[in-house]
Coordinates of C-alpha atoms in Angstrom, one line a residue:
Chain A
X1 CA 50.3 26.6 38.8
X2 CA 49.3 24.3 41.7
X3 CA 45.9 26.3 41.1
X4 CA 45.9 24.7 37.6
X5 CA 47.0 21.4 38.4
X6 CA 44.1 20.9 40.8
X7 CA 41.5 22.1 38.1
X8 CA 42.8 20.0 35.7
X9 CA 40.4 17.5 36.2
X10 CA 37.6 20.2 35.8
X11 CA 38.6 20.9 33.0
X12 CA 39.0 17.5 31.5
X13 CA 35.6 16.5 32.5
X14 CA 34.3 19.4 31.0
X15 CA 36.0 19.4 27.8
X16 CA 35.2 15.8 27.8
X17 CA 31.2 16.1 28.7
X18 CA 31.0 18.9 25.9
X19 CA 33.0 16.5 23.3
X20 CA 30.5 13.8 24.4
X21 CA 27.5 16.2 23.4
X22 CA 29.2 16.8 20.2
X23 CA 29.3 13.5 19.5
X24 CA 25.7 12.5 20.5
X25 CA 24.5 15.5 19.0
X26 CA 24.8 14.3 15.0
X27 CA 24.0 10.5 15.8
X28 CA 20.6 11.5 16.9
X29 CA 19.6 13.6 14.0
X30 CA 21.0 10.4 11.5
X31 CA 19.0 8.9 13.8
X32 CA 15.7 10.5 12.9
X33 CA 16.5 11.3 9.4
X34 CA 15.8 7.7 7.8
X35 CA 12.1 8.4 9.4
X36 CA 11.6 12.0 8.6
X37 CA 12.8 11.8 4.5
X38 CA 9.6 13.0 3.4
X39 CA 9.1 15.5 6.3
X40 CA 6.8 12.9 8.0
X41 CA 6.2 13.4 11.7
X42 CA 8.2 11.1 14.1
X43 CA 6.4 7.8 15.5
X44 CA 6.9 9.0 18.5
X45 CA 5.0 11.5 17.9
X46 CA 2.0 10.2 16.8
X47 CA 1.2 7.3 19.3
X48 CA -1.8 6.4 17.5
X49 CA 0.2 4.8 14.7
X50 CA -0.2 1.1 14.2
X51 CA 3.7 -0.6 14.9
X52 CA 2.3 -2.7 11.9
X53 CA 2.0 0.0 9.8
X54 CA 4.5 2.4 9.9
X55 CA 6.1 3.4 6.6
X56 CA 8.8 6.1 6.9
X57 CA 8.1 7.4 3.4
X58 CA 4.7 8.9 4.1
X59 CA 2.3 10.5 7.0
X60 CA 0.2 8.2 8.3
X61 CA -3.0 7.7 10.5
X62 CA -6.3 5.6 10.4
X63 CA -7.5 4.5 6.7
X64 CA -10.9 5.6 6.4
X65 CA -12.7 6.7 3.4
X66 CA -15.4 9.5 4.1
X67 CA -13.6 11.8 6.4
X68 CA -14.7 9.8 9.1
X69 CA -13.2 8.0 12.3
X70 CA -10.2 8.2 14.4
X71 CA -8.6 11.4 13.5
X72 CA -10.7 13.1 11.2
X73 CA -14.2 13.5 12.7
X74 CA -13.6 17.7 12.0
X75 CA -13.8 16.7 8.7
X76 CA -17.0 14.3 8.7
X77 CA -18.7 17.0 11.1
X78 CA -18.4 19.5 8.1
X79 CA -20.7 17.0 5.5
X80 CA -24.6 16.5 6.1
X81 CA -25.6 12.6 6.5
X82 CA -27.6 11.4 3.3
X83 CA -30.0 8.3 3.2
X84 CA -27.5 5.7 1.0
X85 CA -29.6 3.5 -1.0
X86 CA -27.6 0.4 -3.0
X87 CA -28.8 -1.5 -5.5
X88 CA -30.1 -4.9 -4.0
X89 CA -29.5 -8.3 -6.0
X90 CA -31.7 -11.1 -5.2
X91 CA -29.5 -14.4 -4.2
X92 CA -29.5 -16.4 -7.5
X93 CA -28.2 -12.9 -9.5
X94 CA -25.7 -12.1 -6.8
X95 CA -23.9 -15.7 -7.1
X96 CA -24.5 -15.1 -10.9
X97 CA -22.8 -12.0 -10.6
X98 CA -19.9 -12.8 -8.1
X99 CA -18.9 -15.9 -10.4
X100 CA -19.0 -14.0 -13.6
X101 CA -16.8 -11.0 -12.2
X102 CA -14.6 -13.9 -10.9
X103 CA -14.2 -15.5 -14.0
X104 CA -13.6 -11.9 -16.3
X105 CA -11.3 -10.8 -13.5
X106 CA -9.4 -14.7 -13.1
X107 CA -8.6 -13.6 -16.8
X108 CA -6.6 -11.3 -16.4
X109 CA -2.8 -11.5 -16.8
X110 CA 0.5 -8.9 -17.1
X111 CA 1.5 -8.7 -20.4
X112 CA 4.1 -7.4 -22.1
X113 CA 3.4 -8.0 -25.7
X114 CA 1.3 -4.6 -26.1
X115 CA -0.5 -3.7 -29.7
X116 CA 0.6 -0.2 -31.1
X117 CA -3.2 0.6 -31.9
X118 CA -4.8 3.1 -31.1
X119 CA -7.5 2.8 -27.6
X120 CA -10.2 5.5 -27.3
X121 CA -8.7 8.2 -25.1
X122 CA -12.4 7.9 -23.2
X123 CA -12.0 4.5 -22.1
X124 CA -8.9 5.2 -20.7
X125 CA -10.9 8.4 -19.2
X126 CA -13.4 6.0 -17.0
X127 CA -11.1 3.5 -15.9
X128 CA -9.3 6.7 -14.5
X129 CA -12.5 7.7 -13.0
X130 CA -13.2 4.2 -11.8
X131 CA -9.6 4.4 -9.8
X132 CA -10.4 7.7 -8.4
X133 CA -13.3 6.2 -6.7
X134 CA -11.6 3.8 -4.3
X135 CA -11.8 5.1 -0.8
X136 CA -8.8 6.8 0.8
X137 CA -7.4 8.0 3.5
X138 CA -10.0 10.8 5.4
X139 CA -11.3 11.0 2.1
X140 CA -8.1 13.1 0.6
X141 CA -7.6 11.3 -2.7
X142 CA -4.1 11.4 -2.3
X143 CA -3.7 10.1 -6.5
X144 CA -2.5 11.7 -9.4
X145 CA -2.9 9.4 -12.8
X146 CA 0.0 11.1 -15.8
X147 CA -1.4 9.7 -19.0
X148 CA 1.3 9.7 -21.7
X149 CA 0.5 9.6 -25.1
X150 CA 3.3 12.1 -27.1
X151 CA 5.7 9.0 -28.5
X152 CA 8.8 11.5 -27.0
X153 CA 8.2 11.5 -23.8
X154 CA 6.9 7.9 -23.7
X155 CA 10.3 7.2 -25.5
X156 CA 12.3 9.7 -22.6
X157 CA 10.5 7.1 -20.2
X158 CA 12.0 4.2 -21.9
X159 CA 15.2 5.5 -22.2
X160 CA 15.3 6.1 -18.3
X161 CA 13.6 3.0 -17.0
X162 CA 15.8 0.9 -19.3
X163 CA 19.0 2.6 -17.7
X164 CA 18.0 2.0 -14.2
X165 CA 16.7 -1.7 -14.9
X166 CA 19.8 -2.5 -16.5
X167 CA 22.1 -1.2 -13.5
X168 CA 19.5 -2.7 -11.3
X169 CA 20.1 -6.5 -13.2
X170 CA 23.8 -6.4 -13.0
X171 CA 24.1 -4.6 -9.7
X172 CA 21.4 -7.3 -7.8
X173 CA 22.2 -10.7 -10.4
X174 CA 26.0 -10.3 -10.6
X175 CA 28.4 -12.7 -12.4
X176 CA 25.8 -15.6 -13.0
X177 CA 23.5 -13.1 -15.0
X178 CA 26.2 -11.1 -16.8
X179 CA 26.8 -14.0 -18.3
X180 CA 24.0 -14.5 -20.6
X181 CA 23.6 -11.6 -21.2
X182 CA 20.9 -12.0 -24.1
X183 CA 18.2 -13.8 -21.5
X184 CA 18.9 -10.3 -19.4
X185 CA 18.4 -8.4 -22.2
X186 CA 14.7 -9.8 -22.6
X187 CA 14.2 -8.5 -19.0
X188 CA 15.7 -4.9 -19.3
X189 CA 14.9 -4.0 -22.4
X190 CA 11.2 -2.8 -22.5
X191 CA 9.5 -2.4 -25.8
X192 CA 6.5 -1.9 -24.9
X193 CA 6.7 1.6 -23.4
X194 CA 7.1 3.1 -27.0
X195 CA 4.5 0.5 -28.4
X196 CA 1.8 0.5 -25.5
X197 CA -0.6 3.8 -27.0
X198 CA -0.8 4.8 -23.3
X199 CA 1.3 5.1 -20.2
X200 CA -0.2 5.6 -17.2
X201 CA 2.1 6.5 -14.6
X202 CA 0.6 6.7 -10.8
X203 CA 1.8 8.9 -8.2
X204 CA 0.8 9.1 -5.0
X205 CA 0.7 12.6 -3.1
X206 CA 2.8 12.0 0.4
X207 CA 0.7 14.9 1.8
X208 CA -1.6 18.1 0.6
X209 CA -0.9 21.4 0.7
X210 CA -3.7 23.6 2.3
X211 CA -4.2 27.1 1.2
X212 CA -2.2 28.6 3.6
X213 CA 0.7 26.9 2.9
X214 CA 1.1 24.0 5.3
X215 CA 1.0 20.3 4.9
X216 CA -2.9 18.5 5.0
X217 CA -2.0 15.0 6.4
X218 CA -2.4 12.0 3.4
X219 CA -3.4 9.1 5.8
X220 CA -2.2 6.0 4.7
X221 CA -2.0 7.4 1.2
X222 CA 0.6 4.3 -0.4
X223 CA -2.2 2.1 0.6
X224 CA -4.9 4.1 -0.6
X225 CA -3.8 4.4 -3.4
X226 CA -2.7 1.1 -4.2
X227 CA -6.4 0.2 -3.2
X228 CA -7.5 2.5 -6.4
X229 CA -4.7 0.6 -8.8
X230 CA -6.7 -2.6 -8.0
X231 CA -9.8 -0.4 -8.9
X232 CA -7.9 0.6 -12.3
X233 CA -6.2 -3.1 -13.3
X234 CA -10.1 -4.0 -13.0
X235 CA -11.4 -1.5 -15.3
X236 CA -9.1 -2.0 -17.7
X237 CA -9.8 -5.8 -17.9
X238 CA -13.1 -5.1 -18.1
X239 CA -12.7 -3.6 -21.6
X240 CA -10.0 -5.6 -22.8
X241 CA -7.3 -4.0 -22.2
X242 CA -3.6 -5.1 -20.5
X243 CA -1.0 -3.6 -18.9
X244 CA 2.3 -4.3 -16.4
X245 CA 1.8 -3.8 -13.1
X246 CA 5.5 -2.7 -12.5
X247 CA 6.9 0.1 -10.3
X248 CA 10.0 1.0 -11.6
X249 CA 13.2 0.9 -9.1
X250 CA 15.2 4.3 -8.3
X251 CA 13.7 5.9 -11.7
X252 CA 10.5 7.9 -9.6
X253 CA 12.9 11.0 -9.1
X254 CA 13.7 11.4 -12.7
X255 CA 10.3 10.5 -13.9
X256 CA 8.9 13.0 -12.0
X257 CA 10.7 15.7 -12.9
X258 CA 10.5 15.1 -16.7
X259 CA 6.4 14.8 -16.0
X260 CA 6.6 18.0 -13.9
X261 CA 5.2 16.8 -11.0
X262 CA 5.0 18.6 -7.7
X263 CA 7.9 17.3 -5.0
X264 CA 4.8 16.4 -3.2
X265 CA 4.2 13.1 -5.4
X266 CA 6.3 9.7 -5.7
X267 CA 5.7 7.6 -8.3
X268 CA 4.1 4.6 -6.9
X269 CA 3.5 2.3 -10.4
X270 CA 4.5 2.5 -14.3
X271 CA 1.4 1.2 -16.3
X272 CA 1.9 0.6 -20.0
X273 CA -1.5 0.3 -21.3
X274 CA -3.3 -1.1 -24.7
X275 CA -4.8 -4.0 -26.7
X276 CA -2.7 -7.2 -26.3
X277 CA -0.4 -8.2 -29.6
X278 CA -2.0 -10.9 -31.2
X279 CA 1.3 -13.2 -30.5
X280 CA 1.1 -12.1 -26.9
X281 CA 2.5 -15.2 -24.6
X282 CA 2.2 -15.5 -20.8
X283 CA 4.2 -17.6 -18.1
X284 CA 2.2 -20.5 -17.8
X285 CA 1.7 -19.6 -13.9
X286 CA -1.4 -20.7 -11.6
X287 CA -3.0 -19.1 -8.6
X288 CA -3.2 -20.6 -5.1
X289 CA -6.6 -22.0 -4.6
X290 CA -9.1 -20.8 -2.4
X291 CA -7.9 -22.9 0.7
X292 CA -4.7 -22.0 0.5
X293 CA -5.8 -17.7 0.7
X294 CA -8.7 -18.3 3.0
X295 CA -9.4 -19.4 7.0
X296 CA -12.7 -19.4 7.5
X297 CA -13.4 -18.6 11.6
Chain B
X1 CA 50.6 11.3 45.3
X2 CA 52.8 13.5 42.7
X3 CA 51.8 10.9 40.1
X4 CA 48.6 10.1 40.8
X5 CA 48.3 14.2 40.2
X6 CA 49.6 14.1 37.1
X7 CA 47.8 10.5 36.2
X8 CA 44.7 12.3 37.0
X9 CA 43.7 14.2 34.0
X10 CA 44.6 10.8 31.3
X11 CA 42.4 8.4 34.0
X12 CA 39.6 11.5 34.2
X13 CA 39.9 11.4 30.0
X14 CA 40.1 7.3 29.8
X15 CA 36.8 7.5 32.5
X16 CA 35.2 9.9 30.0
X17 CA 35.6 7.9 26.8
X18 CA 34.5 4.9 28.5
X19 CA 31.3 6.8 29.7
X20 CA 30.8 8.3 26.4
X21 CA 31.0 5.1 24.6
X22 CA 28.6 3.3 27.2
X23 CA 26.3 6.4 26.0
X24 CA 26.3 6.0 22.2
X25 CA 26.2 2.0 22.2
X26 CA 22.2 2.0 23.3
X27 CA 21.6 5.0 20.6
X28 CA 23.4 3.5 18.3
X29 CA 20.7 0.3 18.6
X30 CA 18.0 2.4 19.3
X31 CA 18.7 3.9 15.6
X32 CA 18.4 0.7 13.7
X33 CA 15.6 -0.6 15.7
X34 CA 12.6 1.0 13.9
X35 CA 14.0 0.1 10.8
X36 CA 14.6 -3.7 11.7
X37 CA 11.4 -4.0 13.6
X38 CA 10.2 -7.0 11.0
X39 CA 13.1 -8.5 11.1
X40 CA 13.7 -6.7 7.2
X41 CA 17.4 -6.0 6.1
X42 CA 18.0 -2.3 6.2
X43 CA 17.7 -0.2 3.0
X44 CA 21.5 0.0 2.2
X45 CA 21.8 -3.6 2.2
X46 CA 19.3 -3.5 -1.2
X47 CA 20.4 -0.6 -3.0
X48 CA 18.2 -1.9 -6.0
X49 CA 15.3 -0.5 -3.8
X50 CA 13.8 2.9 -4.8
X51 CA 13.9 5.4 -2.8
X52 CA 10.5 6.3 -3.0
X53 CA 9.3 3.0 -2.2
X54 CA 11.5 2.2 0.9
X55 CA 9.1 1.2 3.7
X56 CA 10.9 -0.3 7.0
X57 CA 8.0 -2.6 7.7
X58 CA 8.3 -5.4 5.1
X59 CA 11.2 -6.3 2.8
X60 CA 10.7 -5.0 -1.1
X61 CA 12.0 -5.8 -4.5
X62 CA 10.5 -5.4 -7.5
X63 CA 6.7 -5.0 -8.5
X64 CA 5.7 -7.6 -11.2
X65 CA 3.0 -10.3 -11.2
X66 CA 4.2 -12.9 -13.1
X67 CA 7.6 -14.4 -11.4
X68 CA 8.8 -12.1 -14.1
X69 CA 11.8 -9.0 -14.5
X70 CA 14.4 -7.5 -12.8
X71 CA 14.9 -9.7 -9.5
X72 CA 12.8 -13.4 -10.0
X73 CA 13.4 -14.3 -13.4
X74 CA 14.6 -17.6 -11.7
X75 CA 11.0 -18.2 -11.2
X76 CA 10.0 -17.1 -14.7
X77 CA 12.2 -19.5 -16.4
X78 CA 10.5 -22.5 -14.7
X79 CA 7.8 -21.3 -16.8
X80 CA 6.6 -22.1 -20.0
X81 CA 5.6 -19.2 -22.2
X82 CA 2.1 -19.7 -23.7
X83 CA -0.6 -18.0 -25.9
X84 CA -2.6 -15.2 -24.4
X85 CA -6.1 -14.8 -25.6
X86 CA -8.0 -11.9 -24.4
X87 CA -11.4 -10.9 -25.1
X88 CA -12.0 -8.5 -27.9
X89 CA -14.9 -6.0 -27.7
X90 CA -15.7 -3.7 -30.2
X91 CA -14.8 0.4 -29.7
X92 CA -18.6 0.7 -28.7
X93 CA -19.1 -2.0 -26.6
X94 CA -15.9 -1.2 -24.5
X95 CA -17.1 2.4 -24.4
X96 CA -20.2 0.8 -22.8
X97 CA -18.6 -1.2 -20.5
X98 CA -15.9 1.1 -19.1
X99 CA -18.8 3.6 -18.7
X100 CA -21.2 0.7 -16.5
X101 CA -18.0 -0.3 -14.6
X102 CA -17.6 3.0 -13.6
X103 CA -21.3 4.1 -12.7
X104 CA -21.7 0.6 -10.5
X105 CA -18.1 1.7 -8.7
X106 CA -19.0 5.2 -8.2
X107 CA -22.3 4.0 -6.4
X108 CA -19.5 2.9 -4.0
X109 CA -19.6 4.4 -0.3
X110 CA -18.2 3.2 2.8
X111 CA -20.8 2.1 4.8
X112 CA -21.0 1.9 8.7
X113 CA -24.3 0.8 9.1
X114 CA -24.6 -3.3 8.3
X115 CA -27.6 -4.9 8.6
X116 CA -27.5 -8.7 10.2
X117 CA -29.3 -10.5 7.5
X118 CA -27.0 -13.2 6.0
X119 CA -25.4 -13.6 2.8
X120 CA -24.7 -16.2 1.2
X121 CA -21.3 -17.6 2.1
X122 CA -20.3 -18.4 -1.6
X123 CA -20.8 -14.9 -3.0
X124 CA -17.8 -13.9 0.0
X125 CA -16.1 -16.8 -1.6
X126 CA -16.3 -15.9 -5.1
X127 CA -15.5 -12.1 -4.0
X128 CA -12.3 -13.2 -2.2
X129 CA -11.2 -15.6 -5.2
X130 CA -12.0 -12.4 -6.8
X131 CA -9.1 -10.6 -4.4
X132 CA -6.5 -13.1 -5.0
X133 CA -6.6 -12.3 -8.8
X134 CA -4.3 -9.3 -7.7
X135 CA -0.5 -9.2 -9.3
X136 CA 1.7 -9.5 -6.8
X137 CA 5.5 -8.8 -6.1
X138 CA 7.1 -11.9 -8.4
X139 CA 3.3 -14.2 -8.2
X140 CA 4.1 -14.7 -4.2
X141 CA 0.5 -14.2 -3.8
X142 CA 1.5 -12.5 -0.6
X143 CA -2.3 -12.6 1.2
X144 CA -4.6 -14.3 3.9
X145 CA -8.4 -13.3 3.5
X146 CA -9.6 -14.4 7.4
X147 CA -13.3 -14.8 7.0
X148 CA -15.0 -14.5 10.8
X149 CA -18.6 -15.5 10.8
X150 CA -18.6 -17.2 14.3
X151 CA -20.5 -14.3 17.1
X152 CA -18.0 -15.0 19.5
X153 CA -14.8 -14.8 17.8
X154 CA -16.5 -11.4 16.2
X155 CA -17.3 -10.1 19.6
X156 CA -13.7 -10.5 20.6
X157 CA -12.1 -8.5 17.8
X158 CA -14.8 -5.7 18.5
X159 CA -13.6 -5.3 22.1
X160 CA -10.2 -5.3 20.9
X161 CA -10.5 -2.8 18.1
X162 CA -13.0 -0.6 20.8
X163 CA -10.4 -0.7 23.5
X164 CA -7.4 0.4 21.1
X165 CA -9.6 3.0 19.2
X166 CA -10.7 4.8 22.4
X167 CA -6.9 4.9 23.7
X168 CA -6.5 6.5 20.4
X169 CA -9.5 8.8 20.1
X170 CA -8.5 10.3 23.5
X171 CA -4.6 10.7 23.3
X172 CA -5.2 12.2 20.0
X173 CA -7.9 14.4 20.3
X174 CA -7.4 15.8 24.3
X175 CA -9.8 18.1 25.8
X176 CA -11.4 19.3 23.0
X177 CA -13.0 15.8 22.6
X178 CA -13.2 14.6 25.9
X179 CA -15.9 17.1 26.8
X180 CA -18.0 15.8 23.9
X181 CA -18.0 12.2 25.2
X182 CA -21.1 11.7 23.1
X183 CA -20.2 12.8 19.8
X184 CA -16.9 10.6 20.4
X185 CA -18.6 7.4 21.5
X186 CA -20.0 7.4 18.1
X187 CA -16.7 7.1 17.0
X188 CA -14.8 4.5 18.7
X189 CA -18.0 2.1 19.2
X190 CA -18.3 -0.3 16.3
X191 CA -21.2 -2.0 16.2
X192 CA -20.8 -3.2 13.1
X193 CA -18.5 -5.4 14.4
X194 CA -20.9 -7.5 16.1
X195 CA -23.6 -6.9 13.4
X196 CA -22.3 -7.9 10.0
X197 CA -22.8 -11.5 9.1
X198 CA -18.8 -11.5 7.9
X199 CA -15.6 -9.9 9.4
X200 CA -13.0 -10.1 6.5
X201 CA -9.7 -9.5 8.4
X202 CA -6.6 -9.3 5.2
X203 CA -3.1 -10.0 6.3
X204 CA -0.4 -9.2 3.9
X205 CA 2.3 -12.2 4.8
X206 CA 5.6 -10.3 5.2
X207 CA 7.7 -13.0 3.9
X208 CA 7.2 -16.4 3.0
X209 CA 9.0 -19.4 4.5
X210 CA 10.7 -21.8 2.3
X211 CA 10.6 -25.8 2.9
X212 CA 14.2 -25.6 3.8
X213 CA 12.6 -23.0 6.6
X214 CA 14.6 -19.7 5.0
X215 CA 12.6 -16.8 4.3
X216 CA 11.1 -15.7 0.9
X217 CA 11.0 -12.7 -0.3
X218 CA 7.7 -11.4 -0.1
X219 CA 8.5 -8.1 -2.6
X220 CA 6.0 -5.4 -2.3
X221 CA 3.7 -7.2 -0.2
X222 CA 1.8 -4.0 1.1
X223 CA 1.3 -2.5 -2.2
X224 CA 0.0 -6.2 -3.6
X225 CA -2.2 -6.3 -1.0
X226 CA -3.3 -3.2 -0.8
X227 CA -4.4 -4.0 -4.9
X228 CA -6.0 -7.0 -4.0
X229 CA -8.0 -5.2 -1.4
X230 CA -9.1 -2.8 -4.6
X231 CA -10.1 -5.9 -6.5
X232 CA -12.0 -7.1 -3.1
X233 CA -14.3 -4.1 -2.8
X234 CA -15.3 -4.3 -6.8
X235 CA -16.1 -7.5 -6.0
X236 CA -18.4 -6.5 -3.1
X237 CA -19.8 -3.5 -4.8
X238 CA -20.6 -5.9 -7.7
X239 CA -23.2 -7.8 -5.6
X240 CA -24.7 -5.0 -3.7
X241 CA -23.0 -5.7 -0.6
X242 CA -21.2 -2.9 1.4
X243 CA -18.5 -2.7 3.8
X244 CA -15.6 -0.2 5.8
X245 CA -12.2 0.1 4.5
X246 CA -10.7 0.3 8.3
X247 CA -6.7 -0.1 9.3
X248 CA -7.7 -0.8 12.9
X249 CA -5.1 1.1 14.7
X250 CA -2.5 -1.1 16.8
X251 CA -5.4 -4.1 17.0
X252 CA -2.8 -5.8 14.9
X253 CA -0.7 -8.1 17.1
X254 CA -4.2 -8.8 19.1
X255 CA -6.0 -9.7 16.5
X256 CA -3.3 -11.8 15.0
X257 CA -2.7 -13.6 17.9
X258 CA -6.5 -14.4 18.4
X259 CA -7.0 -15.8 14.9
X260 CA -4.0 -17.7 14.8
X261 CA -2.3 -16.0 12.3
X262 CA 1.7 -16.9 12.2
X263 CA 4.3 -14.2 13.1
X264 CA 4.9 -13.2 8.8
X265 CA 1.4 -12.1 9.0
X266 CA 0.9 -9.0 9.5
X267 CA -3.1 -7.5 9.7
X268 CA -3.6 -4.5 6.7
X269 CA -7.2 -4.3 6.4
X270 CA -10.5 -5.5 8.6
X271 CA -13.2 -5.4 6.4
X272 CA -16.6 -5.6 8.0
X273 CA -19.5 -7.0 5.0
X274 CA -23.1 -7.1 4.5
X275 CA -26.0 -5.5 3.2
X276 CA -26.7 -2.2 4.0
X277 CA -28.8 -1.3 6.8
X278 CA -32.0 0.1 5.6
X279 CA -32.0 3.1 7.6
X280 CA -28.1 3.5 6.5
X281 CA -26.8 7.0 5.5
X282 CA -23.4 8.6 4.3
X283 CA -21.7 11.9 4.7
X284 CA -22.5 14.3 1.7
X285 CA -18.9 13.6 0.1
X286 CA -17.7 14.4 -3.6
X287 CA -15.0 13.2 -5.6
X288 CA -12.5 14.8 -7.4
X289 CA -13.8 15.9 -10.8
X290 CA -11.5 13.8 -13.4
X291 CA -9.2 17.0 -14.2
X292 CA -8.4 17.0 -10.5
X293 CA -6.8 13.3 -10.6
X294 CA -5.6 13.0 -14.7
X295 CA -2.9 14.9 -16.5
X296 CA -2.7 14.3 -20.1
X297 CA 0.9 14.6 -21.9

């Protein structure tokens, strides 16, 4: 008994030291969980990751297009060097042709007032191709481009955007929207993805999977990606064609699923595409000048 | 001393807790650092922001260019609504042009050989007014295009970006590399950095700051940026000039603090531009053939 009473205090600190590692023990895996949801390495463990641009929903490295510097060189050494030749403007053309893509480009607009008729599936084809030129990531084309034209599943994509976007409204706006309710209804209600003849829906490929199974990196692919949107918004204004630039909030799960993509890919943007209506309106909105986006050093 | 026995055990327990809770305060903030490292509100304070697009470096809303749905339409009704009038082309003509967009895009390559010749500084202009045609995250137009010219200022950034890259070249790459000094210093020295007549260095502005000195919502800013940066290197392709889509890796706070920038910026992209060298080559790279990237529904 005396024996007892002297190891109490053993005892305790033990029982106490192994309830402390109990309790440490699930805070550090919610710890790392927020930065591992996609199975993404830890920062830590990649000390070559830019603080600036760490993004817990992807793997990350050094943005580079052609396999080349930082962390891919295994990949560059694999590819002979060519002689590049470019096609070389004399000054006069290239200010020509700077202003004119400017202006075309200046042009453009979102809008939402979409034409029912039909596009030539080939247009739609290049601009594709034009997107899946834009550099990415160690040259891994992390992109995926679903082109919906069957009216059912455009209209299964309405019905689950709409859902979402109206929780989204009266969740975020509250009281002061519910009430008027008929201006929301304008925002949440969108037409034009049974109208528009195309939807393109982007989804960007969080990593690869090599042939034996594991994971193949995707550097930087939200950015890469988004890099070959800009490629695709031009394209498409090129032709004369419109579209929303909208990435739909909380719906990439369910749009995925009825699309049958991979687990692999997130929905990154929602792109109705097609002739504008010929009532089409636009915000009357301007764009900062060039002082106000350039420093000039 | 019979009740300080017996006290023993509950002060041994009190010490324990006391220790225990000393040990899970500094895990508790090391948790939520990562996520708050821009000073962003954490994820479950939005729960309007998709999963998928969740990224712990900038704050995020919806995607949309024109002060338009689910979370600005504050903005939007400040707005008159008026006519949109696109151009027309006819089926051939578009075929035409979405053909010639994509053959001039394709020509595309990242280029690491500049040469020094100048260009003239309103084409850069024109190519960055060109960028800022971008949608962006309810029209915050979330970008700065810093345009070095000045040999000095260029220098600096180069033994910046050198310094950081060869940090990262050797704590990535080990032994393997080290022994191949030669092959690496290829990697991590950037000539082109002193070479090209321009350095176009993009920061994506985090938030923006309101007169009253609160912070704005900068929604999406990565992804808007990273689309601008799209419309950027059309724009560049379009006059024959070439350049190297690099995320210099943690050059950011340097090279921030060196040009100026304010703390809401932070650096995405340093661009270097010019014409090609003469002698310049490319790794033997293809792209994906179109079925690789498009799935048709």
């Amino acid at each position: 008994m005396a024996l007892l009473s002297v190891l109490t205090p053993f005892l305790v600190v033990g029982l106490c030291l192994v309830i402390g590692f109990m309790l440490l023990r699930p805070r550090e895996t919610e710890a790392t969980s927020p930065t591992s949801s996609a199975g993404a390495p830890q920062a830590d463990h990649r000390p070559w990751v830019d603080q600036d641009l760490q993004d817990d929903t992807e793997d990350k490295g050094n943005e580079d297009e052609d396999g080349d510097p930082v962390d891919s060189n295994e990949e560059e050494e694999q590819h002979l060097q060519v002689p590049y030749s470019a096609s070389r403007y004399p000054k006069e053309s290239m200010l020509e042709r700077s202003k004119d893509f400017y202006t075309l480009m200046n042009r453009r607009r979102t809008i939402r007032f979409i034409s029912p008729e039909p596009v030539p599936r080939e247009v739609i084809d290049n601009a594709i191709l034009t997107a899946g030129t834009a550099p990415s990531g160690a040259h891994t084309e992390p992109w995926t481009f679903v082109v919906v034209s069957d009216p059912e599943t455009k209209h299964q994509i309405r019905r689950i955007v709409e859902k979402e976007e109206e929780v989204n409204y009266l969740q975020r706006m509250g009281d002061k929207w519910v009430k008027d309710l008929s201006k929301l209804r304008t925002n949440w209600i969108k037409e034009y993805l049974d109208v528009a003849p195309y939807l393109i829906l982007v989804f960007k490929q969080i990593h690869g999977i090599l042939p034996n199974g594991n994971k193949l990196t995707h550097y930087y692919n939200e950015i890469s990606v988004s890099i070959s949107c800009g490629l695709l918004l031009a394209a498409l204004q090129n032709v004369g064609l419109v579209t929303v630039t909208s990435t739909p909030l909380n719906c990439g799960p369910q749009l995925r699923l009825i699309l049958k993509r991979p687990a692999n890919e997130k929905l990154l943007m929602l792109l109705p595409v097609g002739y504008p209506a010929c009532d089409a309106t636009v915000p009357e909105l301007k764009r900062k000048p060039l002082d106000d986006i350039l420093v000039h050093i």
